[in-house]
Amino acid sequence: MKFALAAPLVVYLSLLLDELPLAQGLRFPVEGRIGGFSHPETRSLGRLGRRASISGIPDIQNVGNVQYHTNITLNGQQFSVLIDTGSSDLTVTGDVPGAADTGKTGSVTYALGDTKGPIKTATLEFEGYKVEKQAFIEQPVDTAHPEGGGIIGLGPGGASEVQSQVGQGAGDPVLDRIFRQNTSTPNFITILLGRAQDPTDTFVGDFTIGEVVSSFENITSQPRLPVTQMAHRSGQHWTALLDPNGIIGPDGQRINTTKKSTGNRLNVMFDSGFTFPQVTNGIASAIYQRVPGAKFTTVTNAPGKMWTVPCSTELNVTFVFANVSFPVHPLDTVTDAFRGPPDENGEPTCVGAFQPITTPQNGFDIILGMSFLRNAYMLINFGDFVDGALAKVGDPYVQLLPLTDPAEAHYDFVQVRMGGVDRSSDLKLLPAIPNTDNDDSDDSSSSDDTVKKYLPYIIAGSVVGGLLILGLILWAIFGTSGKKYRRLHDPAPAGLPGPNDRPPFAQYQPTRRY
């Protein structure tokens, strides 16, 4: 994927973003897809991962949310596409009638699965919006990609593979095209994900462009989390910094998120296409390891080992951004969307949603996917990340609005997992185990970077020091041969600079990199 700060190609915004006008916005109903395959042998947890495939929805025993879809049309052909803030391209499976072939081929490799096919253009329709000659990847139908599916990438436009092949303008992603041709539409989106089988909140979800969902207007007054900009265009995502040690574990204590280079602030990627959030080994262990009966074990058809716990385990976890707390619903912390191996009593176990990270980390530390986003209404302001935006539009940012009330969440959990009988007091966490896992992978690279920055001065200092020592040796051998003995009380000759003297070369002053 590619990223760039867009050049001022087209003046498309004359609005003050702080006013957030709601006119000319667009709302899409989002359908949480549940159920699917009827045969157990066809189930695969791999398909529950981040846009793992476009092969329909796995059989998850009719519980839990694993994908969120909305409908689009291309040249009148309807497709059900996964809304995905973790990628930036539009891909559909199956033939689009009358689509024009660009002669280019596009491929996108996701955390689980991939897509590849010819890049074509067609007329895209989102109810009130129509985009002519929208570029997309046409994935051929196969066993992993059934007809009529797809993914609509909502990530930064510069990360688009299609754009890298076709070029800026003609190859721009959907949202860039919409914002550029509809200058009265504010360039932000919002995502509201519902929770299946929630006994008190029954909404399915909502996705809007340029407007906020009714009754949640106060999201615009929440702290703005600046999007952390990546060093490389191909790695840009919607990321923001978590507060220092900004995760409160089930015991009510903050989890140590060691990362010295950023003051213990983890760089978080928000990904609506990722079913299970991905965290460090240390964080996942701190959440689940102390539960009696917890196991880090192989789950059938899973892409790797996962934490499993008894399904009646109520675990409360909170994330903190800009001093605002975001409690996670215990139905999301421990999910029965997939079952682990039976326990010693033959009872099924449930999967911990916050699993050790398995995806390559390109500038971010953890991924907060659906299990977190069901607890936070999210607004993403694209700022000058839109192709053609002027720099004065402003920097992109994310706003989050807490959705989960802990008391209501506890009631929900008791009704759904405990059969209406509150047994939460029965849970006694095991003693904490010292964390020997080093999550601070950033420190080694940070130290290497520091050495690289000062390397020229280290070399220069070594050369100067070596010459000086050589000179002293030569002077001691040859320079004193003809001189008389110096009495002990005479002053000593001047020596090397002391610790308070200025160094023989200018001190390096680091500069800020953008």
Short mmCIF file of C-alpha atoms in Angstrom, two decimals:
data_model
loop_
_atom_site.label_atom_id
_atom_site.label_comp_id
_atom_site.label_asym_id
_atom_site.label_seq_id
_atom_site.Cartn_x
_atom_site.Cartn_y
_atom_site.Cartn_z
CA MET A 1 0.00 0.00 0.00
CA LYS A 2 1.14 3.52 -0.70
CA PHE A 3 0.96 6.81 1.17
CA ALA A 4 1.65 10.38 0.23
CA LEU A 5 0.79 13.86 1.37
CA ALA A 6 -1.36 14.89 -1.55
CA ALA A 7 -0.35 17.81 -3.74
CA PRO A 8 -2.73 20.72 -4.33
CA LEU A 9 -4.21 19.41 -7.58
CA VAL A 10 -7.83 20.45 -7.05
CA VAL A 11 -9.33 22.93 -4.61
CA TYR A 12 -12.20 20.87 -3.28
CA LEU A 13 -12.82 22.23 0.21
CA SER A 14 -13.82 25.76 1.16
CA LEU A 15 -15.44 24.75 4.44
CA LEU A 16 -14.14 25.21 7.93
CA LEU A 17 -13.88 21.66 9.24
CA ASP A 18 -14.48 22.74 12.82
CA GLU A 19 -18.07 23.59 11.92
CA LEU A 20 -18.68 20.02 10.67
CA PRO A 21 -21.71 20.84 8.53
CA LEU A 22 -24.09 17.93 8.22
CA ALA A 23 -25.63 18.81 4.88
CA GLN A 24 -24.88 16.69 1.84
CA GLY A 25 -23.80 13.78 3.99
CA LEU A 26 -24.50 10.17 3.26
CA ARG A 27 -25.47 7.28 5.51
CA PHE A 28 -25.12 3.60 4.64
CA PRO A 29 -26.89 0.91 6.60
CA VAL A 30 -24.32 -1.61 7.78
CA GLU A 31 -25.33 -5.22 8.05
CA GLY A 32 -23.60 -7.41 10.61
CA ARG A 33 -23.28 -10.79 8.94
CA ILE A 34 -23.72 -13.87 11.12
CA GLY A 35 -23.99 -17.57 10.33
CA GLY A 36 -23.09 -19.24 7.07
CA PHE A 37 -21.57 -22.65 6.39
CA SER A 38 -23.58 -25.57 7.71
CA HIS A 39 -20.87 -28.21 7.89
CA PRO A 40 -18.41 -28.12 10.81
CA GLU A 41 -15.54 -29.25 8.63
CA THR A 42 -15.86 -26.09 6.54
CA ARG A 43 -15.38 -23.78 9.51
CA SER A 44 -12.11 -21.94 9.63
CA LEU A 45 -11.15 -19.30 12.16
CA GLY A 46 -8.71 -18.02 9.56
CA ARG A 47 -11.69 -16.49 7.81
CA LEU A 48 -12.54 -14.56 10.97
CA GLY A 49 -9.35 -12.56 10.77
CA ARG A 50 -8.72 -9.27 9.08
CA ARG A 51 -10.44 -9.47 5.66
CA ALA A 52 -9.25 -13.07 5.73
CA SER A 53 -11.04 -13.90 2.51
CA ILE A 54 -14.04 -12.83 0.52
CA SER A 55 -15.47 -16.31 0.80
CA GLY A 56 -18.68 -15.49 2.59
CA ILE A 57 -19.28 -15.64 6.29
CA PRO A 58 -18.09 -18.58 8.38
CA ASP A 59 -20.40 -20.63 10.54
CA ILE A 60 -19.88 -19.10 13.98
CA GLN A 61 -22.81 -20.90 15.57
CA ASN A 62 -25.02 -17.92 14.96
CA VAL A 63 -23.37 -15.77 17.64
CA GLY A 64 -21.03 -12.83 17.50
CA ASN A 65 -20.12 -10.29 14.81
CA VAL A 66 -17.26 -11.19 12.52
CA GLN A 67 -17.76 -8.99 9.47
CA TYR A 68 -19.67 -5.81 8.63
CA HIS A 69 -20.92 -5.31 5.09
CA THR A 70 -22.69 -2.67 3.04
CA ASN A 71 -24.01 -2.71 -0.55
CA ILE A 72 -22.58 -0.93 -3.57
CA THR A 73 -23.23 -1.17 -7.30
CA LEU A 74 -20.79 -1.08 -10.22
CA ASN A 75 -22.45 -0.49 -13.58
CA GLY A 76 -25.67 -1.58 -11.93
CA GLN A 77 -24.25 -4.87 -10.56
CA GLN A 78 -24.71 -5.14 -6.78
CA PHE A 79 -21.93 -6.31 -4.46
CA SER A 80 -21.87 -6.81 -0.70
CA VAL A 81 -18.58 -5.36 0.48
CA LEU A 82 -16.77 -5.48 3.79
CA ILE A 83 -16.11 -2.01 5.25
CA ASP A 84 -12.42 -1.92 6.02
CA THR A 85 -10.45 0.98 7.47
CA GLY A 86 -7.30 -1.16 7.29
CA SER A 87 -6.99 -1.10 3.49
CA SER A 88 -7.50 1.49 0.78
CA ASP A 89 -8.72 -0.30 -2.35
CA LEU A 90 -12.08 -1.36 -3.75
CA THR A 91 -12.13 -5.00 -4.77
CA VAL A 92 -15.11 -7.05 -5.94
CA THR A 93 -15.49 -10.71 -6.90
CA GLY A 94 -17.15 -11.53 -10.20
CA ASP A 95 -17.64 -9.87 -13.54
CA VAL A 96 -18.75 -6.25 -13.73
CA PRO A 97 -20.76 -5.78 -16.94
CA GLY A 98 -19.31 -3.19 -19.28
CA ALA A 99 -16.31 -2.39 -17.08
CA ALA A 100 -13.36 -0.83 -18.89
CA ASP A 101 -10.02 -2.60 -18.54
CA THR A 102 -7.07 -0.33 -17.72
CA GLY A 103 -4.54 -2.92 -18.83
CA LYS A 104 -3.10 -2.97 -15.33
CA THR A 105 -3.19 -5.75 -12.74
CA GLY A 106 -3.59 -5.13 -9.05
CA SER A 107 -2.98 -7.32 -6.03
CA VAL A 108 -3.47 -6.70 -2.34
CA THR A 109 -2.07 -8.99 0.34
CA TYR A 110 -3.98 -8.80 3.59
CA ALA A 111 -3.08 -10.11 7.02
CA LEU A 112 -4.96 -13.26 6.05
CA GLY A 113 -5.65 -13.89 2.40
CA ASP A 114 -5.18 -11.77 -0.68
CA THR A 115 -6.87 -10.61 -3.86
CA LYS A 116 -5.58 -10.22 -7.40
CA GLY A 117 -7.09 -9.36 -10.74
CA PRO A 118 -7.35 -6.83 -13.54
CA ILE A 119 -7.85 -3.21 -12.60
CA LYS A 120 -10.99 -1.92 -14.28
CA THR A 121 -13.21 1.13 -14.10
CA ALA A 122 -16.99 1.40 -13.85
CA THR A 123 -19.71 3.69 -12.53
CA LEU A 124 -19.93 3.31 -8.77
CA GLU A 125 -23.14 4.09 -6.88
CA PHE A 126 -23.65 4.57 -3.16
CA GLU A 127 -27.32 5.53 -3.11
CA GLY A 128 -26.99 9.33 -3.37
CA TYR A 129 -23.44 9.36 -4.72
CA LYS A 130 -22.37 8.38 -8.21
CA VAL A 131 -18.71 8.17 -9.19
CA GLU A 132 -17.87 7.74 -12.86
CA LYS A 133 -14.87 5.63 -13.88
CA GLN A 134 -14.11 4.39 -10.39
CA ALA A 135 -11.04 2.13 -10.45
CA PHE A 136 -11.27 -1.24 -8.71
CA ILE A 137 -9.74 -4.73 -8.71
CA GLU A 138 -11.94 -7.40 -10.28
CA GLN A 139 -11.16 -10.63 -8.43
CA PRO A 140 -12.03 -13.78 -10.41
CA VAL A 141 -14.43 -16.18 -8.72
CA ASP A 142 -12.80 -19.19 -7.05
CA THR A 143 -13.26 -21.36 -3.98
CA ALA A 144 -11.84 -18.66 -1.72
CA HIS A 145 -13.67 -15.78 -3.39
CA PRO A 146 -17.39 -16.38 -4.04
CA GLU A 147 -19.24 -14.18 -6.46
CA GLY A 148 -20.87 -10.98 -5.24
CA GLY A 149 -18.47 -10.22 -2.38
CA GLY A 150 -15.81 -7.61 -2.00
CA ILE A 151 -13.99 -5.11 0.19
CA ILE A 152 -14.25 -1.35 0.24
CA GLY A 153 -11.04 0.08 1.64
CA LEU A 154 -11.54 3.18 3.77
CA GLY A 155 -7.89 3.76 4.62
CA PRO A 156 -5.67 6.69 3.56
CA GLY A 157 -5.76 7.09 -0.21
CA GLY A 158 -2.01 7.24 -0.61
CA ALA A 159 -1.79 3.62 0.58
CA SER A 160 -3.80 2.38 -2.42
CA GLU A 161 -2.28 -0.32 -4.61
CA VAL A 162 -4.62 0.63 -7.43
CA GLN A 163 -3.45 4.24 -7.24
CA SER A 164 0.17 3.09 -7.39
CA GLN A 165 -0.58 1.20 -10.60
CA VAL A 166 -2.96 3.58 -12.36
CA GLY A 167 -1.74 6.89 -10.95
CA GLN A 168 -3.20 9.67 -8.85
CA GLY A 169 -6.56 10.98 -9.98
CA ALA A 170 -7.74 8.09 -12.15
CA GLY A 171 -6.59 5.51 -9.60
CA ASP A 172 -7.82 7.26 -6.47
CA PRO A 173 -9.84 5.27 -3.92
CA VAL A 174 -13.59 5.70 -3.49
CA LEU A 175 -13.57 8.23 -0.68
CA ASP A 176 -10.99 10.47 -2.37
CA ARG A 177 -13.18 10.56 -5.47
CA ILE A 178 -16.32 11.34 -3.45
CA PHE A 179 -14.67 14.14 -1.46
CA ARG A 180 -13.14 15.71 -4.57
CA GLN A 181 -16.29 15.79 -6.67
CA ASN A 182 -18.63 16.75 -3.79
CA THR A 183 -16.96 19.79 -2.30
CA SER A 184 -19.90 20.46 0.03
CA THR A 185 -19.34 17.10 1.74
CA PRO A 186 -17.02 17.35 4.76
CA ASN A 187 -14.16 14.92 4.35
CA PHE A 188 -14.81 12.66 7.29
CA ILE A 189 -16.46 9.30 7.84
CA THR A 190 -17.96 7.70 10.93
CA ILE A 191 -18.37 4.04 11.86
CA LEU A 192 -20.79 2.63 14.44
CA LEU A 193 -20.68 -1.14 14.91
CA GLY A 194 -23.50 -3.03 16.62
CA ARG A 195 -23.22 -6.15 18.76
CA ALA A 196 -25.07 -9.36 17.97
CA GLN A 197 -27.21 -10.80 20.80
CA ASP A 198 -26.84 -7.67 22.92
CA PRO A 199 -30.00 -7.74 25.07
CA THR A 200 -30.13 -3.96 25.57
CA ASP A 201 -28.61 -2.40 22.42
CA THR A 202 -30.07 -3.99 19.31
CA PHE A 203 -28.84 -1.67 16.54
CA VAL A 204 -26.86 -3.36 13.78
CA GLY A 205 -24.53 -0.54 12.81
CA ASP A 206 -24.09 2.57 10.72
CA PHE A 207 -21.50 4.02 8.38
CA THR A 208 -21.72 7.67 7.32
CA ILE A 209 -19.87 10.02 5.03
CA GLY A 210 -19.84 13.71 5.94
CA GLU A 211 -22.38 13.47 8.76
CA VAL A 212 -22.69 11.97 12.22
CA VAL A 213 -25.26 9.49 13.45
CA SER A 214 -28.22 11.06 15.21
CA SER A 215 -27.95 10.98 19.03
CA PHE A 216 -24.15 10.73 18.79
CA GLU A 217 -23.42 14.32 17.72
CA ASN A 218 -21.19 14.89 20.74
CA ILE A 219 -18.48 12.85 19.06
CA THR A 220 -17.33 16.09 17.44
CA SER A 221 -16.47 17.50 20.89
CA GLN A 222 -14.26 14.54 21.82
CA PRO A 223 -10.46 14.94 21.88
CA ARG A 224 -8.82 14.87 18.48
CA LEU A 225 -6.24 12.12 18.24
CA PRO A 226 -3.66 13.15 15.62
CA VAL A 227 -3.00 10.45 13.05
CA THR A 228 0.60 9.34 13.45
CA GLN A 229 2.33 9.64 10.12
CA MET A 230 4.46 6.73 8.95
CA ALA A 231 7.92 7.04 7.50
CA HIS A 232 6.96 5.22 4.30
CA ARG A 233 3.99 5.80 2.00
CA SER A 234 3.24 2.09 1.83
CA GLY A 235 2.67 1.81 5.57
CA GLN A 236 0.18 4.58 6.31
CA HIS A 237 -2.92 3.62 8.28
CA TRP A 238 -5.39 5.26 10.63
CA THR A 239 -3.20 5.21 13.72
CA ALA A 240 -3.04 7.21 16.96
CA LEU A 241 -1.17 7.03 20.24
CA LEU A 242 -2.60 5.29 23.28
CA ASP A 243 -2.03 7.03 26.62
CA PRO A 244 1.06 5.94 28.62
CA ASN A 245 0.30 2.48 30.01
CA GLY A 246 -3.19 3.14 28.68
CA ILE A 247 -4.75 -0.29 29.18
CA ILE A 248 -6.48 -1.18 32.45
CA GLY A 249 -6.58 -4.92 32.99
CA PRO A 250 -9.20 -7.17 34.65
CA ASP A 251 -7.61 -6.57 38.07
CA GLY A 252 -8.16 -2.83 37.78
CA GLN A 253 -4.44 -2.12 37.38
CA ARG A 254 -2.74 -0.56 34.40
CA ILE A 255 -0.88 -2.95 32.14
CA ASN A 256 2.73 -2.00 31.53
CA THR A 257 3.02 -1.08 27.85
CA THR A 258 6.78 -0.67 27.80
CA LYS A 259 7.98 1.42 24.88
CA LYS A 260 10.63 3.85 26.05
CA SER A 261 11.02 5.68 22.75
CA THR A 262 7.43 6.99 22.93
CA GLY A 263 7.01 7.33 26.69
CA ASN A 264 5.16 4.01 27.01
CA ARG A 265 2.59 5.10 24.43
CA LEU A 266 1.67 2.42 21.92
CA ASN A 267 0.87 3.33 18.33
CA VAL A 268 -2.62 1.91 17.70
CA MET A 269 -4.09 1.03 14.31
CA PHE A 270 -7.89 1.18 14.02
CA ASP A 271 -9.10 -1.52 11.65
CA SER A 272 -12.82 -2.16 11.12
CA GLY A 273 -12.00 -5.19 8.96
CA PHE A 274 -10.12 -7.03 11.71
CA THR A 275 -12.32 -9.32 13.78
CA PHE A 276 -9.96 -10.02 16.69
CA PRO A 277 -7.80 -7.15 17.99
CA GLN A 278 -4.09 -7.90 17.90
CA VAL A 279 -2.01 -6.93 20.95
CA THR A 280 1.44 -7.81 22.25
CA ASN A 281 2.08 -11.11 23.99
CA GLY A 282 2.50 -9.32 27.31
CA ILE A 283 -0.84 -7.52 27.03
CA ALA A 284 -2.74 -10.66 26.01
CA SER A 285 -1.20 -12.59 28.90
CA ALA A 286 -2.06 -9.82 31.36
CA ILE A 287 -5.71 -10.01 30.29
CA TYR A 288 -6.24 -13.79 30.17
CA GLN A 289 -3.38 -15.69 31.82
CA ARG A 290 -4.60 -15.22 35.41
CA VAL A 291 -8.04 -16.71 34.74
CA PRO A 292 -8.42 -20.19 36.30
CA GLY A 293 -8.57 -22.67 33.43
CA ALA A 294 -7.08 -20.27 30.88
CA LYS A 295 -4.98 -21.91 28.19
CA PHE A 296 -2.87 -20.59 25.38
CA THR A 297 -3.57 -23.42 23.02
CA THR A 298 -4.18 -24.54 19.49
CA VAL A 299 -7.74 -24.00 18.31
CA THR A 300 -8.98 -26.14 15.44
CA ASN A 301 -8.60 -24.34 12.10
CA ALA A 302 -7.15 -21.27 13.83
CA PRO A 303 -4.15 -19.51 12.22
CA GLY A 304 -2.17 -19.88 15.47
CA LYS A 305 -2.43 -20.41 19.18
CA MET A 306 -5.12 -18.45 21.03
CA TRP A 307 -6.09 -17.75 24.62
CA THR A 308 -9.18 -19.69 25.70
CA VAL A 309 -11.11 -19.31 28.98
CA PRO A 310 -14.40 -20.60 30.41
CA CYS A 311 -17.27 -18.90 28.57
CA SER A 312 -18.77 -17.54 31.82
CA THR A 313 -15.61 -15.53 32.57
CA GLU A 314 -16.43 -11.83 32.86
CA LEU A 315 -13.32 -9.79 32.16
CA ASN A 316 -13.41 -6.00 32.10
CA VAL A 317 -10.71 -4.18 30.16
CA THR A 318 -10.44 -0.44 29.49
CA PHE A 319 -8.39 1.49 26.93
CA VAL A 320 -7.47 5.14 27.54
CA PHE A 321 -6.99 7.73 24.79
CA ALA A 322 -6.38 11.40 25.66
CA ASN A 323 -7.50 10.75 29.26
CA VAL A 324 -10.83 9.37 28.04
CA SER A 325 -11.67 5.83 29.17
CA PHE A 326 -13.17 3.29 26.77
CA PRO A 327 -14.52 0.26 28.67
CA VAL A 328 -14.75 -2.89 26.57
CA HIS A 329 -17.95 -4.91 26.92
CA PRO A 330 -17.14 -8.29 28.53
CA LEU A 331 -19.07 -9.97 25.70
CA ASP A 332 -16.35 -8.56 23.44
CA THR A 333 -13.39 -9.35 25.70
CA VAL A 334 -14.35 -13.05 25.78
CA THR A 335 -16.20 -14.03 22.62
CA ASP A 336 -18.21 -17.15 21.89
CA ALA A 337 -17.99 -16.44 18.17
CA PHE A 338 -15.63 -19.41 18.14
CA ARG A 339 -15.18 -22.20 20.68
CA GLY A 340 -11.94 -23.53 22.08
CA PRO A 341 -11.21 -27.10 23.20
CA PRO A 342 -13.44 -28.46 26.00
CA ASP A 343 -12.19 -27.98 29.56
CA GLU A 344 -11.54 -30.77 32.05
CA ASN A 345 -15.29 -31.06 32.70
CA GLY A 346 -16.09 -31.35 29.01
CA GLU A 347 -17.54 -27.84 28.85
CA PRO A 348 -16.71 -25.73 25.79
CA THR A 349 -14.38 -22.79 26.21
CA CYS A 350 -14.53 -19.40 24.57
CA VAL A 351 -11.82 -17.42 22.82
CA GLY A 352 -10.21 -14.30 24.19
CA ALA A 353 -10.73 -11.58 21.59
CA PHE A 354 -7.48 -9.70 22.29
CA GLN A 355 -4.93 -12.10 20.86
CA PRO A 356 -1.13 -11.94 20.50
CA ILE A 357 -0.26 -10.11 17.32
CA THR A 358 0.58 -12.28 14.32
CA THR A 359 0.68 -9.69 11.54
CA PRO A 360 3.84 -7.84 10.44
CA GLN A 361 4.14 -4.57 12.35
CA ASN A 362 4.81 -1.72 9.94
CA GLY A 363 5.01 1.27 12.24
CA PHE A 364 2.19 0.30 14.61
CA ASP A 365 2.22 -1.72 17.82
CA ILE A 366 -1.31 -3.10 18.19
CA ILE A 367 -4.47 -3.36 16.09
CA LEU A 368 -7.85 -2.52 17.58
CA GLY A 369 -10.49 -4.19 15.43
CA MET A 370 -14.17 -4.98 15.76
CA SER A 371 -14.10 -6.18 19.38
CA PHE A 372 -12.86 -2.74 20.42
CA LEU A 373 -14.75 -0.69 17.85
CA ARG A 374 -18.09 -2.02 19.05
CA ASN A 375 -17.33 0.00 22.17
CA ALA A 376 -16.39 3.28 20.50
CA TYR A 377 -18.16 5.33 17.85
CA MET A 378 -15.32 6.42 15.54
CA LEU A 379 -14.94 9.53 13.38
CA ILE A 380 -12.01 9.72 10.95
CA ASN A 381 -11.23 13.14 9.48
CA PHE A 382 -9.10 12.70 6.36
CA GLY A 383 -7.65 16.22 6.53
CA ASP A 384 -5.02 16.68 3.83
CA PHE A 385 -4.72 12.92 3.25
CA VAL A 386 -7.24 13.30 0.39
CA ASP A 387 -5.66 13.43 -3.05
CA GLY A 388 -5.75 17.04 -4.22
CA ALA A 389 -6.20 18.55 -0.75
CA LEU A 390 -4.44 21.75 0.16
CA ALA A 391 -2.14 21.69 3.18
CA LYS A 392 -4.33 24.32 4.91
CA VAL A 393 -7.15 21.78 5.15
CA GLY A 394 -5.48 20.47 8.28
CA ASP A 395 -3.91 17.31 9.61
CA PRO A 396 -5.98 14.11 9.76
CA TYR A 397 -7.29 12.98 13.12
CA VAL A 398 -9.49 10.40 14.80
CA GLN A 399 -12.24 11.04 17.36
CA LEU A 400 -13.70 8.33 19.57
CA LEU A 401 -16.88 8.38 21.64
CA PRO A 402 -17.28 5.80 24.44
CA LEU A 403 -20.37 3.62 24.01
CA THR A 404 -20.21 1.02 26.78
CA ASP A 405 -21.70 1.58 30.21
CA PRO A 406 -19.98 -0.88 32.60
CA ALA A 407 -23.12 -1.48 34.71
CA GLU A 408 -25.26 -2.21 31.67
CA ALA A 409 -22.49 -4.37 30.20
CA HIS A 410 -22.36 -6.43 33.40
CA TYR A 411 -26.13 -6.96 33.22
CA ASP A 412 -25.85 -8.03 29.57
CA PHE A 413 -23.10 -10.52 30.37
CA VAL A 414 -25.06 -12.08 33.23
CA GLN A 415 -28.10 -12.54 30.99
CA VAL A 416 -26.19 -13.95 28.01
CA ARG A 417 -23.40 -16.03 29.58
CA MET A 418 -24.61 -16.79 33.11
CA GLY A 419 -28.23 -17.59 32.42
CA GLY A 420 -29.40 -14.58 34.42
CA VAL A 421 -27.66 -15.67 37.65
CA ASP A 422 -24.83 -13.33 38.64
CA ARG A 423 -21.80 -15.47 39.49
CA SER A 424 -19.17 -12.87 38.71
CA SER A 425 -17.97 -12.82 42.33
CA ASP A 426 -16.87 -16.46 41.92
CA LEU A 427 -13.99 -15.37 39.68
CA LYS A 428 -10.72 -15.22 41.61
CA LEU A 429 -7.79 -14.22 39.48
CA LEU A 430 -4.60 -16.17 40.00
CA PRO A 431 -1.51 -14.37 41.32
CA ALA A 432 0.18 -12.18 38.76
CA ILE A 433 3.06 -13.81 36.89
CA PRO A 434 6.06 -11.58 36.15
CA ASN A 435 6.09 -10.67 32.50
CA THR A 436 9.31 -11.92 30.97
CA ASP A 437 8.16 -11.14 27.44
CA ASN A 438 9.89 -8.10 26.00
CA ASP A 439 7.23 -6.14 24.16
CA ASP A 440 9.55 -3.19 23.72
CA SER A 441 10.76 -4.23 20.29
CA ASP A 442 10.97 -0.56 19.41
CA ASP A 443 13.86 0.06 21.79
CA SER A 444 16.43 -2.00 19.88
CA SER A 445 15.59 -0.30 16.61
CA SER A 446 15.53 3.04 18.41
CA SER A 447 19.02 2.42 19.81
CA ASP A 448 20.26 1.41 16.36
CA ASP A 449 18.78 4.59 14.91
CA THR A 450 20.50 6.67 17.61
CA VAL A 451 23.86 5.07 16.83
CA LYS A 452 23.35 5.69 13.12
CA LYS A 453 22.57 9.38 13.71
CA TYR A 454 25.76 9.96 15.73
CA LEU A 455 27.99 7.60 13.73
CA PRO A 456 29.76 10.35 11.70
CA TYR A 457 30.64 12.20 14.91
CA ILE A 458 31.77 9.00 16.61
CA ILE A 459 34.09 8.30 13.68
CA ALA A 460 35.37 11.88 13.63
CA GLY A 461 35.96 11.87 17.37
CA SER A 462 37.77 8.54 17.16
CA VAL A 463 40.04 9.81 14.40
CA VAL A 464 40.83 13.04 16.27
CA GLY A 465 41.44 11.13 19.50
CA GLY A 466 43.67 8.60 17.73
CA LEU A 467 45.78 11.33 16.10
CA LEU A 468 46.09 13.14 19.40
CA ILE A 469 47.25 10.00 21.21
CA LEU A 470 49.71 9.24 18.39
CA GLY A 471 51.05 12.77 18.67
CA LEU A 472 51.55 12.44 22.41
CA ILE A 473 53.39 9.15 21.94
CA LEU A 474 55.71 10.68 19.32
CA TRP A 475 56.30 13.70 21.51
CA ALA A 476 57.10 11.47 24.47
CA ILE A 477 59.63 9.54 22.39
CA PHE A 478 61.29 12.31 20.45
CA GLY A 479 60.22 15.60 21.94
CA THR A 480 61.68 15.15 25.40
CA SER A 481 65.03 13.69 24.45
CA GLY A 482 66.82 17.04 24.52
CA LYS A 483 64.98 18.67 27.39
CA LYS A 484 65.99 18.89 31.01
CA TYR A 485 64.18 17.19 33.84
CA ARG A 486 61.20 19.21 35.13
CA ARG A 487 61.07 19.67 38.84
CA LEU A 488 58.10 18.23 40.64
CA HIS A 489 56.77 21.59 41.79
CA ASP A 490 56.63 23.07 38.29
CA PRO A 491 53.13 23.32 36.69
CA ALA A 492 52.11 20.37 34.55
CA PRO A 493 51.51 20.86 30.83
CA ALA A 494 47.93 21.32 29.68
CA GLY A 495 46.08 18.02 29.20
CA LEU A 496 43.06 16.82 27.23
CA PRO A 497 39.76 18.70 27.57
CA GLY A 498 38.02 18.04 30.84
CA PRO A 499 34.38 17.01 31.28
CA ASN A 500 33.25 20.63 31.47
CA ASP A 501 35.20 21.80 28.43
CA ARG A 502 33.69 22.19 24.99
CA PRO A 503 34.15 19.13 22.72
CA PRO A 504 36.47 19.38 19.71
CA PHE A 505 33.44 19.32 17.37
CA ALA A 506 30.01 20.94 17.36
CA GLN A 507 27.37 19.08 19.35
CA TYR A 508 24.75 17.39 17.21
CA GLN A 509 21.26 18.87 17.49
CA PRO A 510 18.51 16.52 16.34
CA THR A 511 15.87 17.98 14.06
CA ARG A 512 12.21 17.09 13.95
CA ARG A 513 11.20 14.78 11.12
CA TYR A 514 7.74 14.98 9.58
#
